[in-house]
Amino acid sequence: MTFTYTPIEEIPKIVAASKATFKTHRTQSLENRKEQLRALLRLVEENKVDLADAITKDLNRHSDFEIPTIITAVRDFIDNLENLTQPQKAAGVHEKDDCFVRLSPLGSVLIIGAWNFPIMLVLEPLAGAIAAGNTAVLKPSEVSVNSAQLLTRLVQKYMDPAVVSVINGGKDETTVLLQQRFDHIFYTGGTEVGRIVMQAAAKNLTPVTLELGGKCPAIVTDRVDLVKTAQRIAGWKTLNCGQVCLSVDYVLISKALEAPFIEAVQATWKHLFGDNPRTCATYPKIVSVRQTERLEKLLQSIKKENNIICGGETNVAERYVAPTIVTNVSLTDEVMKDEIFGPILPIVVCDDLNGAIDIINQGEHPLGLYLFSDDKDQQEQVLRETRSGAVCINDIACHFLNHSLPFGGVGNSGIGNYHGRYSIDTFSHKRAVMTRSIAHL
Ligand code: NAD
């Protein structure tokens, strides 16, 4: 397939046009914002099948919640825009003062997406950017080629080209893009590239939102149904083949629970994918040969050091990595160093909850932290003694789908957040306005 990158010399012109549109002030009116949001809704609703098809071609998976999530987010903005964007009254110093906080759009914002949810990670931030009255330049991931190509065509067809434009490319194009002066950069991707984005932004003092990754732990205790816990963890570990920023990276569990937990994870995978996931049509693929090779290398390191209980097979040409459980894992093993981003599940044995918390606190703050326990004291202890972008108790990643909650990381897993009203906050400047009565000075 030919995938045309945006010519480098066009990039500054596209960004200048986006900024020029913002300066006309027309994206500020609520009617204009709604018009663009409705166009975005049509873009998704009228092309659900093609969008799902592009995602399947890129990742061999169903679009799952990806498309419904975007639709819900855009509808919410359309239905609640007045409420979400209204000025917030503040107390005055003098009784005659009229004080409020006005949510002003930031200007022209750059949105850089990752390949694992190639449509959602571009269009959801876009919905927030438009709802807050900005213009936007989108840079989808070049790795998910089919999705990027379709997204480009649809944005050009449905959206006002002066308000939303798309730039395609890899490292070279993104480097030039990052040299332009935006009013905000919203980046989703790995932590290392996140550093590059932030360094580039610093030159212009451009604020950033960084939606990054990390190693999300799941603590499994004896205060909860073990089989249901294993089913949730196993299901999420293979959703998109583990290529999810919120996927469980590793499990912390006591020795006593380890064997029955593993048995239940294996049973779940067998139920989902049969005896041989490689021949199962619904088992997802790794996104690229390069990523498959990375996971293969990781598995080779595990073979030397640990016990592979099940899985371990790869086929690079087919972009296949089997769902794999690894035991006898220590914190210095390769598999515990970086985010796995694949269907490999290390099980780390620890004595008790204190031990699990201690292990989590030795690493960087994760994006998601999962605790399986109905015990309120244990829940409170984890909330008090750890840090993470979010905590989901007795499930995995579901907080992402609740747009009443902010979504984002902390420390190495990210800066800032979005979703619902938090997107409006992210893409707005909180401008203090104070009006005094001259007569009372
Ligand atoms: P990535 O960092 O490799 O790429 C993301 C984007 O950055 C792409 O658009 C790419 O073109 C661009 N890019 C890559 N290298 C660049 C460079 N040297 N200079 C400038 N731009 C560059 O990330 P990825 O592989 O697409 O995604 C996987 C990572 O994203 C994982 O770490 C995952 O945890 C994280 N992620 C986070 C979230 C979240 O919401 N927090 C969601 C999905 C993925």
CSV table of C-alpha atoms and ligand atoms in Angstrom, one decimal:
chain,number,residue,atom,x,y,z
A,1,MET,CA,0.0,0.0,0.0
A,2,THR,CA,1.3,3.5,-0.8
A,3,PHE,CA,1.0,5.8,2.2
A,4,THR,CA,1.9,9.3,1.3
A,5,TYR,CA,3.6,11.3,4.0
A,6,THR,CA,3.1,15.1,4.1
A,7,PRO,CA,5.9,16.8,2.2
A,8,ILE,CA,8.2,18.4,4.8
A,9,GLU,CA,7.9,21.9,3.2
A,10,GLU,CA,4.1,21.8,3.5
A,11,ILE,CA,4.2,21.4,7.3
A,12,PRO,CA,4.9,25.0,8.3
A,13,LYS,CA,2.3,26.2,5.8
A,14,ILE,CA,-0.4,23.9,7.3
A,15,VAL,CA,0.4,25.0,10.8
A,16,ALA,CA,0.4,28.7,9.8
A,17,ALA,CA,-3.1,28.2,8.2
A,18,SER,CA,-4.3,26.6,11.5
A,19,LYS,CA,-3.1,29.6,13.5
A,20,ALA,CA,-4.5,32.0,11.0
A,21,THR,CA,-8.0,30.4,11.4
A,22,PHE,CA,-7.8,30.7,15.2
A,23,LYS,CA,-6.9,34.4,14.9
A,24,THR,CA,-10.2,35.0,13.0
A,25,HIS,CA,-11.9,34.1,16.4
A,26,ARG,CA,-14.6,32.1,14.6
A,27,THR,CA,-13.8,28.9,16.4
A,28,GLN,CA,-14.8,30.6,19.6
A,29,SER,CA,-18.5,30.7,19.1
A,30,LEU,CA,-20.4,27.8,20.7
A,31,GLU,CA,-22.4,27.4,17.4
A,32,ASN,CA,-19.2,27.0,15.4
A,33,ARG,CA,-17.8,24.5,17.9
A,34,LYS,CA,-21.0,22.5,17.8
A,35,GLU,CA,-21.0,22.5,14.0
A,36,GLN,CA,-17.5,20.9,14.0
A,37,LEU,CA,-18.5,18.5,16.7
A,38,ARG,CA,-21.5,17.4,14.7
A,39,ALA,CA,-19.3,17.0,11.7
A,40,LEU,CA,-17.0,14.8,13.8
A,41,LEU,CA,-19.9,12.7,14.9
A,42,ARG,CA,-21.1,12.2,11.3
A,43,LEU,CA,-17.5,11.3,10.4
A,44,VAL,CA,-17.5,8.5,12.9
A,45,GLU,CA,-21.2,7.4,12.6
A,46,GLU,CA,-21.3,7.3,8.8
A,47,ASN,CA,-18.0,5.4,8.5
A,48,LYS,CA,-18.2,2.9,11.4
A,49,VAL,CA,-17.7,-0.1,9.1
A,50,ASP,CA,-14.7,1.4,7.2
A,51,LEU,CA,-13.1,2.6,10.5
A,52,ALA,CA,-13.6,-0.9,12.1
A,53,ASP,CA,-12.1,-2.4,8.9
A,54,ALA,CA,-9.0,-0.2,9.0
A,55,ILE,CA,-8.5,-1.1,12.7
A,56,THR,CA,-8.8,-4.8,11.9
A,57,LYS,CA,-6.3,-4.5,9.0
A,58,ASP,CA,-3.8,-2.8,11.3
A,59,LEU,CA,-4.2,-4.9,14.4
A,60,ASN,CA,-6.4,-7.9,13.5
A,61,ARG,CA,-8.9,-7.1,16.2
A,62,HIS,CA,-12.4,-5.7,16.4
A,63,SER,CA,-12.8,-2.0,17.0
A,64,ASP,CA,-14.3,-3.1,20.4
A,65,PHE,CA,-15.1,-0.1,22.4
A,66,GLU,CA,-12.9,2.3,20.3
A,67,ILE,CA,-15.7,3.7,18.0
A,68,PRO,CA,-18.5,3.7,20.6
A,69,THR,CA,-16.2,5.5,23.0
A,70,ILE,CA,-15.6,8.3,20.5
A,71,ILE,CA,-19.3,8.6,19.7
A,72,THR,CA,-20.2,8.9,23.4
A,73,ALA,CA,-17.5,11.5,24.0
A,74,VAL,CA,-18.5,13.7,21.1
A,75,ARG,CA,-22.2,13.4,21.9
A,76,ASP,CA,-21.5,14.4,25.5
A,77,PHE,CA,-19.7,17.6,24.3
A,78,ILE,CA,-22.5,18.5,22.0
A,79,ASP,CA,-25.2,18.0,24.7
A,80,ASN,CA,-23.4,19.7,27.5
A,81,LEU,CA,-21.3,22.3,25.8
A,82,GLU,CA,-22.9,25.4,27.4
A,83,ASN,CA,-22.7,23.8,30.8
A,84,LEU,CA,-19.1,22.7,30.3
A,85,THR,CA,-17.8,26.0,29.0
A,86,GLN,CA,-19.7,28.5,31.0
A,87,PRO,CA,-17.7,31.1,33.0
A,88,GLN,CA,-17.2,30.1,36.6
A,89,LYS,CA,-18.3,32.8,39.1
A,90,ALA,CA,-15.7,33.8,41.7
A,91,ALA,CA,-15.8,35.9,44.9
A,92,GLY,CA,-14.8,39.5,44.6
A,93,VAL,CA,-12.5,41.5,46.9
A,94,HIS,CA,-15.0,44.4,47.1
A,95,GLU,CA,-18.7,43.7,47.2
A,96,LYS,CA,-19.2,45.5,43.9
A,97,ASP,CA,-16.5,43.4,42.1
A,98,ASP,CA,-17.8,41.1,39.3
A,99,CYS,CA,-15.3,38.2,39.1
A,100,PHE,CA,-15.3,35.1,37.0
A,101,VAL,CA,-13.0,32.6,35.4
A,102,ARG,CA,-13.5,32.5,31.6
A,103,LEU,CA,-12.4,29.3,29.8
A,104,SER,CA,-10.6,30.7,26.8
A,105,PRO,CA,-9.4,28.4,24.0
A,106,LEU,CA,-5.6,28.0,23.8
A,107,GLY,CA,-5.2,28.5,20.0
A,108,SER,CA,-3.8,26.0,17.6
A,109,VAL,CA,-3.1,22.7,19.2
A,110,LEU,CA,-1.1,19.7,17.9
A,111,ILE,CA,-2.4,16.2,18.6
A,112,ILE,CA,0.0,13.3,18.1
A,113,GLY,CA,-1.5,9.8,18.3
A,114,ALA,CA,-0.2,6.3,19.0
A,115,TRP,CA,-0.9,3.2,16.9
A,116,ASN,CA,-2.6,0.9,19.5
A,117,PHE,CA,-6.0,2.7,19.4
A,118,PRO,CA,-5.2,4.6,16.2
A,119,ILE,CA,-8.6,6.3,15.7
A,120,MET,CA,-9.7,6.9,19.3
A,121,LEU,CA,-6.3,8.4,20.5
A,122,VAL,CA,-6.6,11.1,17.8
A,123,LEU,CA,-10.3,11.8,17.6
A,124,GLU,CA,-11.1,11.9,21.4
A,125,PRO,CA,-8.5,14.6,22.1
A,126,LEU,CA,-9.7,16.3,18.9
A,127,ALA,CA,-13.3,16.4,20.3
A,128,GLY,CA,-12.0,18.1,23.4
A,129,ALA,CA,-9.9,20.6,21.5
A,130,ILE,CA,-12.8,21.6,19.2
A,131,ALA,CA,-15.3,21.7,22.1
A,132,ALA,CA,-12.9,24.2,23.9
A,133,GLY,CA,-12.8,26.4,20.7
A,134,ASN,CA,-9.3,25.6,19.3
A,135,THR,CA,-8.1,24.7,15.9
A,136,ALA,CA,-6.1,21.5,15.6
A,137,VAL,CA,-3.4,19.8,13.6
A,138,LEU,CA,-3.5,16.0,13.8
A,139,LYS,CA,-0.6,13.6,13.5
A,140,PRO,CA,-1.8,10.0,13.5
A,141,SER,CA,0.7,7.2,14.1
A,142,GLU,CA,2.4,6.1,10.8
A,143,VAL,CA,2.6,2.6,12.2
A,144,SER,CA,-1.2,1.9,11.9
A,145,VAL,CA,-1.1,2.7,8.2
A,146,ASN,CA,-4.7,1.8,7.3
A,147,SER,CA,-6.2,3.9,10.1
A,148,ALA,CA,-4.0,6.9,9.4
A,149,GLN,CA,-4.9,6.8,5.7
A,150,LEU,CA,-8.6,6.5,6.3
A,151,LEU,CA,-8.6,9.2,9.1
A,152,THR,CA,-6.8,11.6,6.7
A,153,ARG,CA,-9.4,11.1,4.0
A,154,LEU,CA,-12.4,11.4,6.4
A,155,VAL,CA,-11.1,14.5,8.2
A,156,GLN,CA,-10.6,16.2,4.8
A,157,LYS,CA,-14.1,15.2,3.8
A,158,TYR,CA,-16.1,16.0,6.9
A,159,MET,CA,-14.2,18.7,8.9
A,160,ASP,CA,-13.7,22.3,8.1
A,161,PRO,CA,-10.1,22.2,6.6
A,162,ALA,CA,-9.3,25.6,8.1
A,163,VAL,CA,-10.1,24.2,11.6
A,164,VAL,CA,-8.8,20.7,11.5
A,165,SER,CA,-5.9,19.4,9.4
A,166,VAL,CA,-3.9,16.2,9.3
A,167,ILE,CA,-0.1,15.7,8.8
A,168,ASN,CA,1.2,12.3,8.1
A,169,GLY,CA,4.7,11.0,8.6
A,170,GLY,CA,7.2,9.4,10.9
A,171,LYS,CA,10.1,10.8,12.9
A,172,ASP,CA,11.3,13.3,10.3
A,173,GLU,CA,7.9,14.9,9.7
A,174,THR,CA,7.1,14.9,13.4
A,175,THR,CA,10.5,16.5,14.2
A,176,VAL,CA,9.6,19.4,11.8
A,177,LEU,CA,6.1,19.6,13.2
A,178,LEU,CA,7.5,19.9,16.7
A,179,GLN,CA,9.7,22.8,15.6
A,180,GLN,CA,6.5,24.9,14.8
A,181,ARG,CA,5.1,27.0,17.6
A,182,PHE,CA,1.8,25.6,18.8
A,183,ASP,CA,-0.3,26.8,21.7
A,184,HIS,CA,-0.5,23.3,23.2
A,185,ILE,CA,0.8,19.8,22.3
A,186,PHE,CA,-1.2,16.8,23.2
A,187,TYR,CA,0.9,13.7,22.8
A,188,THR,CA,0.0,10.0,23.3
A,189,GLY,CA,2.8,7.5,23.1
A,190,GLY,CA,5.9,6.1,24.7
A,191,THR,CA,7.8,7.8,27.5
A,192,GLU,CA,11.1,8.2,25.5
A,193,VAL,CA,9.4,10.1,22.7
A,194,GLY,CA,7.4,12.0,25.3
A,195,ARG,CA,10.7,13.4,26.5
A,196,ILE,CA,11.5,14.5,22.9
A,197,VAL,CA,8.1,16.2,22.6
A,198,MET,CA,8.5,18.0,25.9
A,199,GLN,CA,12.0,19.2,25.0
A,200,ALA,CA,10.8,20.6,21.7
A,201,ALA,CA,7.8,22.3,23.4
A,202,ALA,CA,10.1,23.9,26.0
A,203,LYS,CA,11.8,26.0,23.3
A,204,ASN,CA,8.5,27.8,22.8
A,205,LEU,CA,7.2,27.4,26.3
A,206,THR,CA,4.4,25.5,24.8
A,207,PRO,CA,2.3,23.6,27.4
A,208,VAL,CA,2.0,19.8,26.9
A,209,THR,CA,-0.2,17.0,27.8
A,210,LEU,CA,1.7,13.7,27.8
A,211,GLU,CA,-0.3,10.5,27.8
A,212,LEU,CA,2.4,7.9,28.3
A,213,GLY,CA,2.8,4.3,29.3
A,214,GLY,CA,4.5,2.3,32.0
A,215,LYS,CA,4.2,-1.0,33.9
A,216,CYS,CA,0.7,-1.3,35.3
A,217,PRO,CA,0.7,-3.8,38.2
A,218,ALA,CA,-2.3,-5.9,39.4
A,219,ILE,CA,-2.3,-6.9,43.1
A,220,VAL,CA,-4.2,-10.1,43.7
A,221,THR,CA,-5.3,-10.7,47.3
A,222,ASP,CA,-7.3,-13.4,49.1
A,223,ARG,CA,-10.1,-11.0,49.8
A,224,VAL,CA,-11.8,-11.4,46.5
A,225,ASP,CA,-13.1,-14.1,44.1
A,226,LEU,CA,-9.9,-15.6,42.6
A,227,VAL,CA,-11.4,-17.1,39.4
A,228,LYS,CA,-13.2,-13.9,38.4
A,229,THR,CA,-10.0,-11.9,39.1
A,230,ALA,CA,-8.0,-14.2,36.9
A,231,GLN,CA,-10.7,-14.0,34.1
A,232,ARG,CA,-10.5,-10.2,34.1
A,233,ILE,CA,-6.7,-10.1,34.1
A,234,ALA,CA,-6.4,-12.8,31.4
A,235,GLY,CA,-9.0,-11.0,29.2
A,236,TRP,CA,-7.4,-7.6,29.4
A,237,LYS,CA,-3.9,-9.1,28.9
A,238,THR,CA,-4.9,-10.4,25.5
A,239,LEU,CA,-7.1,-7.5,24.5
A,240,ASN,CA,-5.3,-6.0,21.5
A,241,CYS,CA,-2.6,-8.6,22.3
A,242,GLY,CA,-1.6,-6.6,25.4
A,243,GLN,CA,-0.8,-3.6,23.3
A,244,VAL,CA,-2.8,-1.3,25.6
A,245,CYS,CA,-1.3,1.4,27.8
A,246,LEU,CA,-3.6,0.3,30.6
A,247,SER,CA,-3.0,-3.5,30.2
A,248,VAL,CA,-1.8,-5.4,33.2
A,249,ASP,CA,1.9,-5.5,32.9
A,250,TYR,CA,2.6,-7.9,35.8
A,251,VAL,CA,0.8,-9.6,38.7
A,252,LEU,CA,1.7,-9.4,42.4
A,253,ILE,CA,0.4,-12.4,44.3
A,254,SER,CA,1.1,-14.6,47.3
A,255,LYS,CA,2.7,-18.0,46.9
A,256,ALA,CA,-0.5,-19.7,48.2
A,257,LEU,CA,-2.6,-18.1,45.4
A,258,GLU,CA,-0.2,-18.4,42.6
A,259,ALA,CA,-1.0,-21.9,41.3
A,260,PRO,CA,-4.9,-21.6,41.3
A,261,PHE,CA,-4.5,-18.1,39.8
A,262,ILE,CA,-2.4,-19.4,36.9
A,263,GLU,CA,-4.8,-22.3,36.4
A,264,ALA,CA,-7.7,-19.9,36.0
A,265,VAL,CA,-5.8,-17.6,33.7
A,266,GLN,CA,-4.9,-20.6,31.4
A,267,ALA,CA,-8.5,-21.8,31.5
A,268,THR,CA,-9.7,-18.3,30.4
A,269,TRP,CA,-7.3,-18.1,27.5
A,270,LYS,CA,-8.3,-21.6,26.4
A,271,HIS,CA,-12.0,-20.6,26.5
A,272,LEU,CA,-11.2,-17.4,24.5
A,273,PHE,CA,-8.8,-18.8,21.9
A,274,GLY,CA,-8.9,-22.6,22.0
A,275,ASP,CA,-5.8,-24.8,22.3
A,276,ASN,CA,-3.8,-23.0,19.7
A,277,PRO,CA,-4.3,-19.2,19.6
A,278,ARG,CA,-2.1,-19.0,16.5
A,279,THR,CA,-4.9,-20.5,14.5
A,280,CYS,CA,-7.7,-18.7,16.3
A,281,ALA,CA,-9.2,-16.0,14.0
A,282,THR,CA,-10.0,-13.7,16.9
A,283,TYR,CA,-6.6,-13.7,18.5
A,284,PRO,CA,-5.1,-10.3,17.8
A,285,LYS,CA,-1.8,-9.6,16.1
A,286,ILE,CA,1.2,-7.6,17.1
A,287,VAL,CA,1.2,-4.4,15.2
A,288,SER,CA,4.4,-4.8,13.3
A,289,VAL,CA,7.3,-7.2,12.6
A,290,ARG,CA,9.6,-4.8,14.6
A,291,GLN,CA,7.4,-5.0,17.6
A,292,THR,CA,7.1,-8.8,17.3
A,293,GLU,CA,10.9,-9.1,17.1
A,294,ARG,CA,11.1,-7.0,20.3
A,295,LEU,CA,8.8,-9.4,22.1
A,296,GLU,CA,10.6,-12.4,20.7
A,297,LYS,CA,13.8,-11.1,22.1
A,298,LEU,CA,12.2,-10.5,25.5
A,299,LEU,CA,10.9,-14.1,25.5
A,300,GLN,CA,14.4,-15.3,24.7
A,301,SER,CA,15.7,-13.5,27.7
A,302,ILE,CA,13.0,-15.0,29.8
A,303,LYS,CA,13.8,-18.5,28.6
A,304,LYS,CA,17.2,-18.2,30.1
A,305,GLU,CA,16.1,-16.8,33.4
A,306,ASN,CA,12.6,-17.9,34.3
A,307,ASN,CA,9.9,-20.4,33.9
A,308,ILE,CA,7.5,-20.1,31.0
A,309,ILE,CA,4.4,-21.8,32.3
A,310,CYS,CA,2.5,-21.6,29.0
A,311,GLY,CA,2.9,-19.8,25.6
A,312,GLY,CA,6.3,-18.5,24.7
A,313,GLU,CA,5.9,-19.2,20.9
A,314,THR,CA,6.3,-16.5,18.3
A,315,ASN,CA,6.1,-16.2,14.6
A,316,VAL,CA,7.5,-13.0,13.3
A,317,ALA,CA,6.2,-13.2,9.8
A,318,GLU,CA,2.7,-13.7,11.1
A,319,ARG,CA,3.2,-11.1,13.8
A,320,TYR,CA,2.2,-13.7,16.4
A,321,VAL,CA,3.1,-13.9,20.0
A,322,ALA,CA,1.3,-16.6,22.1
A,323,PRO,CA,-0.4,-15.6,25.4
A,324,THR,CA,2.4,-16.4,27.9
A,325,ILE,CA,2.7,-16.8,31.7
A,326,VAL,CA,6.1,-16.4,33.3
A,327,THR,CA,6.8,-17.3,36.9
A,328,ASN,CA,9.8,-17.2,39.2
A,329,VAL,CA,10.3,-13.6,38.2
A,330,SER,CA,12.6,-11.2,40.0
A,331,LEU,CA,12.6,-7.4,39.8
A,332,THR,CA,16.0,-7.4,37.9
A,333,ASP,CA,14.8,-9.6,35.1
A,334,GLU,CA,14.5,-8.1,31.6
A,335,VAL,CA,10.8,-8.6,31.6
A,336,MET,CA,10.4,-6.3,34.7
A,337,LYS,CA,12.5,-3.5,33.2
A,338,ASP,CA,10.3,-1.8,30.5
A,339,GLU,CA,6.6,-1.8,29.7
A,340,ILE,CA,5.9,-5.2,28.0
A,341,PHE,CA,3.2,-4.0,25.6
A,342,GLY,CA,2.4,-7.6,24.5
A,343,PRO,CA,0.7,-10.8,25.7
A,344,ILE,CA,3.3,-11.8,28.3
A,345,LEU,CA,2.2,-12.0,31.9
A,346,PRO,CA,5.0,-12.1,34.6
A,347,ILE,CA,3.8,-13.3,38.0
A,348,VAL,CA,5.8,-11.9,40.9
A,349,VAL,CA,5.4,-13.6,44.2
A,350,CYS,CA,5.3,-11.4,47.3
A,351,ASP,CA,4.5,-12.1,51.0
A,352,ASP,CA,1.6,-9.8,51.5
A,353,LEU,CA,0.1,-6.4,50.6
A,354,ASN,CA,3.0,-4.5,52.2
A,355,GLY,CA,5.4,-6.5,50.0
A,356,ALA,CA,3.3,-5.8,46.9
A,357,ILE,CA,3.3,-2.0,47.7
A,358,ASP,CA,7.0,-2.1,48.3
A,359,ILE,CA,7.6,-3.6,44.9
A,360,ILE,CA,5.3,-1.1,43.1
A,361,ASN,CA,7.1,1.8,44.9
A,362,GLN,CA,10.5,0.7,43.6
A,363,GLY,CA,9.4,1.4,40.0
A,364,GLU,CA,8.1,4.5,38.2
A,365,HIS,CA,4.6,5.6,38.9
A,366,PRO,CA,2.3,3.5,36.6
A,367,LEU,CA,-0.6,4.8,34.5
A,368,GLY,CA,-3.0,2.3,36.1
A,369,LEU,CA,-2.8,0.4,39.3
A,370,TYR,CA,-5.2,-2.6,39.8
A,371,LEU,CA,-6.1,-4.0,43.2
A,372,PHE,CA,-8.3,-7.1,43.5
A,373,SER,CA,-9.7,-6.9,47.0
A,374,ASP,CA,-13.1,-6.2,48.6
A,375,ASP,CA,-11.4,-5.2,51.9
A,376,LYS,CA,-11.8,-1.5,52.5
A,377,ASP,CA,-8.7,-1.3,54.7
A,378,GLN,CA,-6.6,-2.8,51.9
A,379,GLN,CA,-8.1,-0.5,49.4
A,380,GLU,CA,-7.4,2.5,51.6
A,381,GLN,CA,-3.8,1.3,52.2
A,382,VAL,CA,-3.1,1.1,48.5
A,383,LEU,CA,-4.6,4.5,47.8
A,384,ARG,CA,-2.6,6.0,50.6
A,385,GLU,CA,0.8,4.3,50.0
A,386,THR,CA,1.2,4.2,46.2
A,387,ARG,CA,1.0,6.7,43.3
A,388,SER,CA,-0.4,6.1,39.8
A,389,GLY,CA,-2.4,7.9,37.1
A,390,ALA,CA,-5.5,6.0,38.3
A,391,VAL,CA,-6.6,3.1,40.5
A,392,CYS,CA,-9.2,0.6,39.4
A,393,ILE,CA,-10.3,-1.8,42.1
A,394,ASN,CA,-11.6,-5.3,41.1
A,395,ASP,CA,-11.3,-4.6,37.4
A,396,ILE,CA,-8.8,-3.5,34.7
A,397,ALA,CA,-8.8,-0.3,32.7
A,398,CYS,CA,-12.5,0.3,33.0
A,399,HIS,CA,-12.0,3.8,34.5
A,400,PHE,CA,-10.9,4.9,31.0
A,401,LEU,CA,-14.5,4.4,29.7
A,402,ASN,CA,-16.0,6.6,32.4
A,403,HIS,CA,-15.8,10.1,31.1
A,404,SER,CA,-16.7,11.6,34.5
A,405,LEU,CA,-13.2,10.7,35.6
A,406,PRO,CA,-9.9,12.4,34.4
A,407,PHE,CA,-7.6,10.1,32.4
A,408,GLY,CA,-3.9,10.6,32.6
A,409,GLY,CA,-0.7,9.6,34.2
A,410,VAL,CA,1.7,10.9,36.9
A,411,GLY,CA,5.5,11.0,36.8
A,412,ASN,CA,6.8,8.9,34.0
A,413,SER,CA,3.3,7.8,33.0
A,414,GLY,CA,2.3,11.3,32.0
A,415,ILE,CA,1.5,14.9,32.5
A,416,GLY,CA,-2.1,16.3,32.5
A,417,ASN,CA,-5.3,14.5,31.7
A,418,TYR,CA,-8.4,14.6,29.6
A,419,HIS,CA,-12.0,13.2,29.0
A,420,GLY,CA,-15.2,15.1,29.5
A,421,ARG,CA,-14.9,18.3,31.5
A,422,TYR,CA,-11.2,17.5,32.0
A,423,SER,CA,-10.6,17.8,28.2
A,424,ILE,CA,-12.2,21.3,28.3
A,425,ASP,CA,-9.8,22.2,31.2
A,426,THR,CA,-6.8,20.8,29.3
A,427,PHE,CA,-7.6,22.7,26.1
A,428,SER,CA,-8.6,26.0,27.7
A,429,HIS,CA,-6.8,28.8,29.5
A,430,LYS,CA,-8.5,29.7,32.8
A,431,ARG,CA,-8.6,33.4,32.4
A,432,ALA,CA,-9.3,35.5,35.4
A,433,VAL,CA,-11.6,38.4,34.7
A,434,MET,CA,-12.3,41.0,37.4
A,435,THR,CA,-14.6,44.0,36.7
A,436,ARG,CA,-14.7,46.8,39.2
A,437,SER,CA,-17.1,49.7,39.4
A,438,ILE,CA,-15.1,52.9,38.8
A,439,ALA,CA,-17.5,54.7,41.1
A,440,HIS,CA,-16.4,52.6,44.1
A,441,LEU,CA,-12.6,53.0,43.8
B,1,NAD,P1,5.7,6.2,20.1
B,1,NAD,O1,6.1,7.1,21.2
B,1,NAD,O2,6.7,5.3,19.4
B,1,NAD,O3,4.9,7.0,18.9
B,1,NAD,C1,3.9,7.9,19.2
B,1,NAD,C2,3.9,9.0,18.2
B,1,NAD,O4,5.2,9.7,18.3
B,1,NAD,C3,3.8,8.6,16.7
B,1,NAD,O5,2.8,9.4,16.1
B,1,NAD,C4,5.1,8.7,16.1
B,1,NAD,O6,5.1,9.1,14.8
B,1,NAD,C5,5.8,9.8,16.9
B,1,NAD,N1,7.2,9.6,17.1
B,1,NAD,C6,7.9,8.4,17.2
B,1,NAD,N2,9.2,8.6,17.3
B,1,NAD,C7,9.4,10.0,17.3
B,1,NAD,C8,10.6,10.8,17.4
B,1,NAD,N3,11.8,10.3,17.5
B,1,NAD,N4,10.4,12.2,17.3
B,1,NAD,C9,9.1,12.7,17.2
B,1,NAD,N5,8.0,11.9,17.1
B,1,NAD,C10,8.1,10.6,17.1
B,1,NAD,O7,4.5,5.3,20.8
B,1,NAD,P2,3.8,4.2,20.1
B,1,NAD,O8,4.7,3.0,19.9
B,1,NAD,O9,2.9,4.6,19.0
B,1,NAD,O10,2.7,3.7,21.3
B,1,NAD,C11,3.1,2.9,22.3
B,1,NAD,C12,3.3,3.6,23.6
B,1,NAD,O11,2.3,4.6,23.8
B,1,NAD,C13,3.3,2.7,24.8
B,1,NAD,O12,4.3,3.1,25.7
B,1,NAD,C14,1.9,3.0,25.5
B,1,NAD,O13,1.9,2.7,26.8
B,1,NAD,C15,1.7,4.4,25.1
B,1,NAD,N6,0.3,4.8,25.1
B,1,NAD,C16,-0.2,5.6,26.1
B,1,NAD,C17,-1.5,5.9,26.1
B,1,NAD,C18,-2.1,6.7,27.1
B,1,NAD,O14,-3.3,7.2,26.9
B,1,NAD,N7,-1.5,7.0,28.2
B,1,NAD,C19,-2.4,5.3,25.1
B,1,NAD,C20,-1.8,4.5,24.1
B,1,NAD,C21,-0.5,4.2,24.1
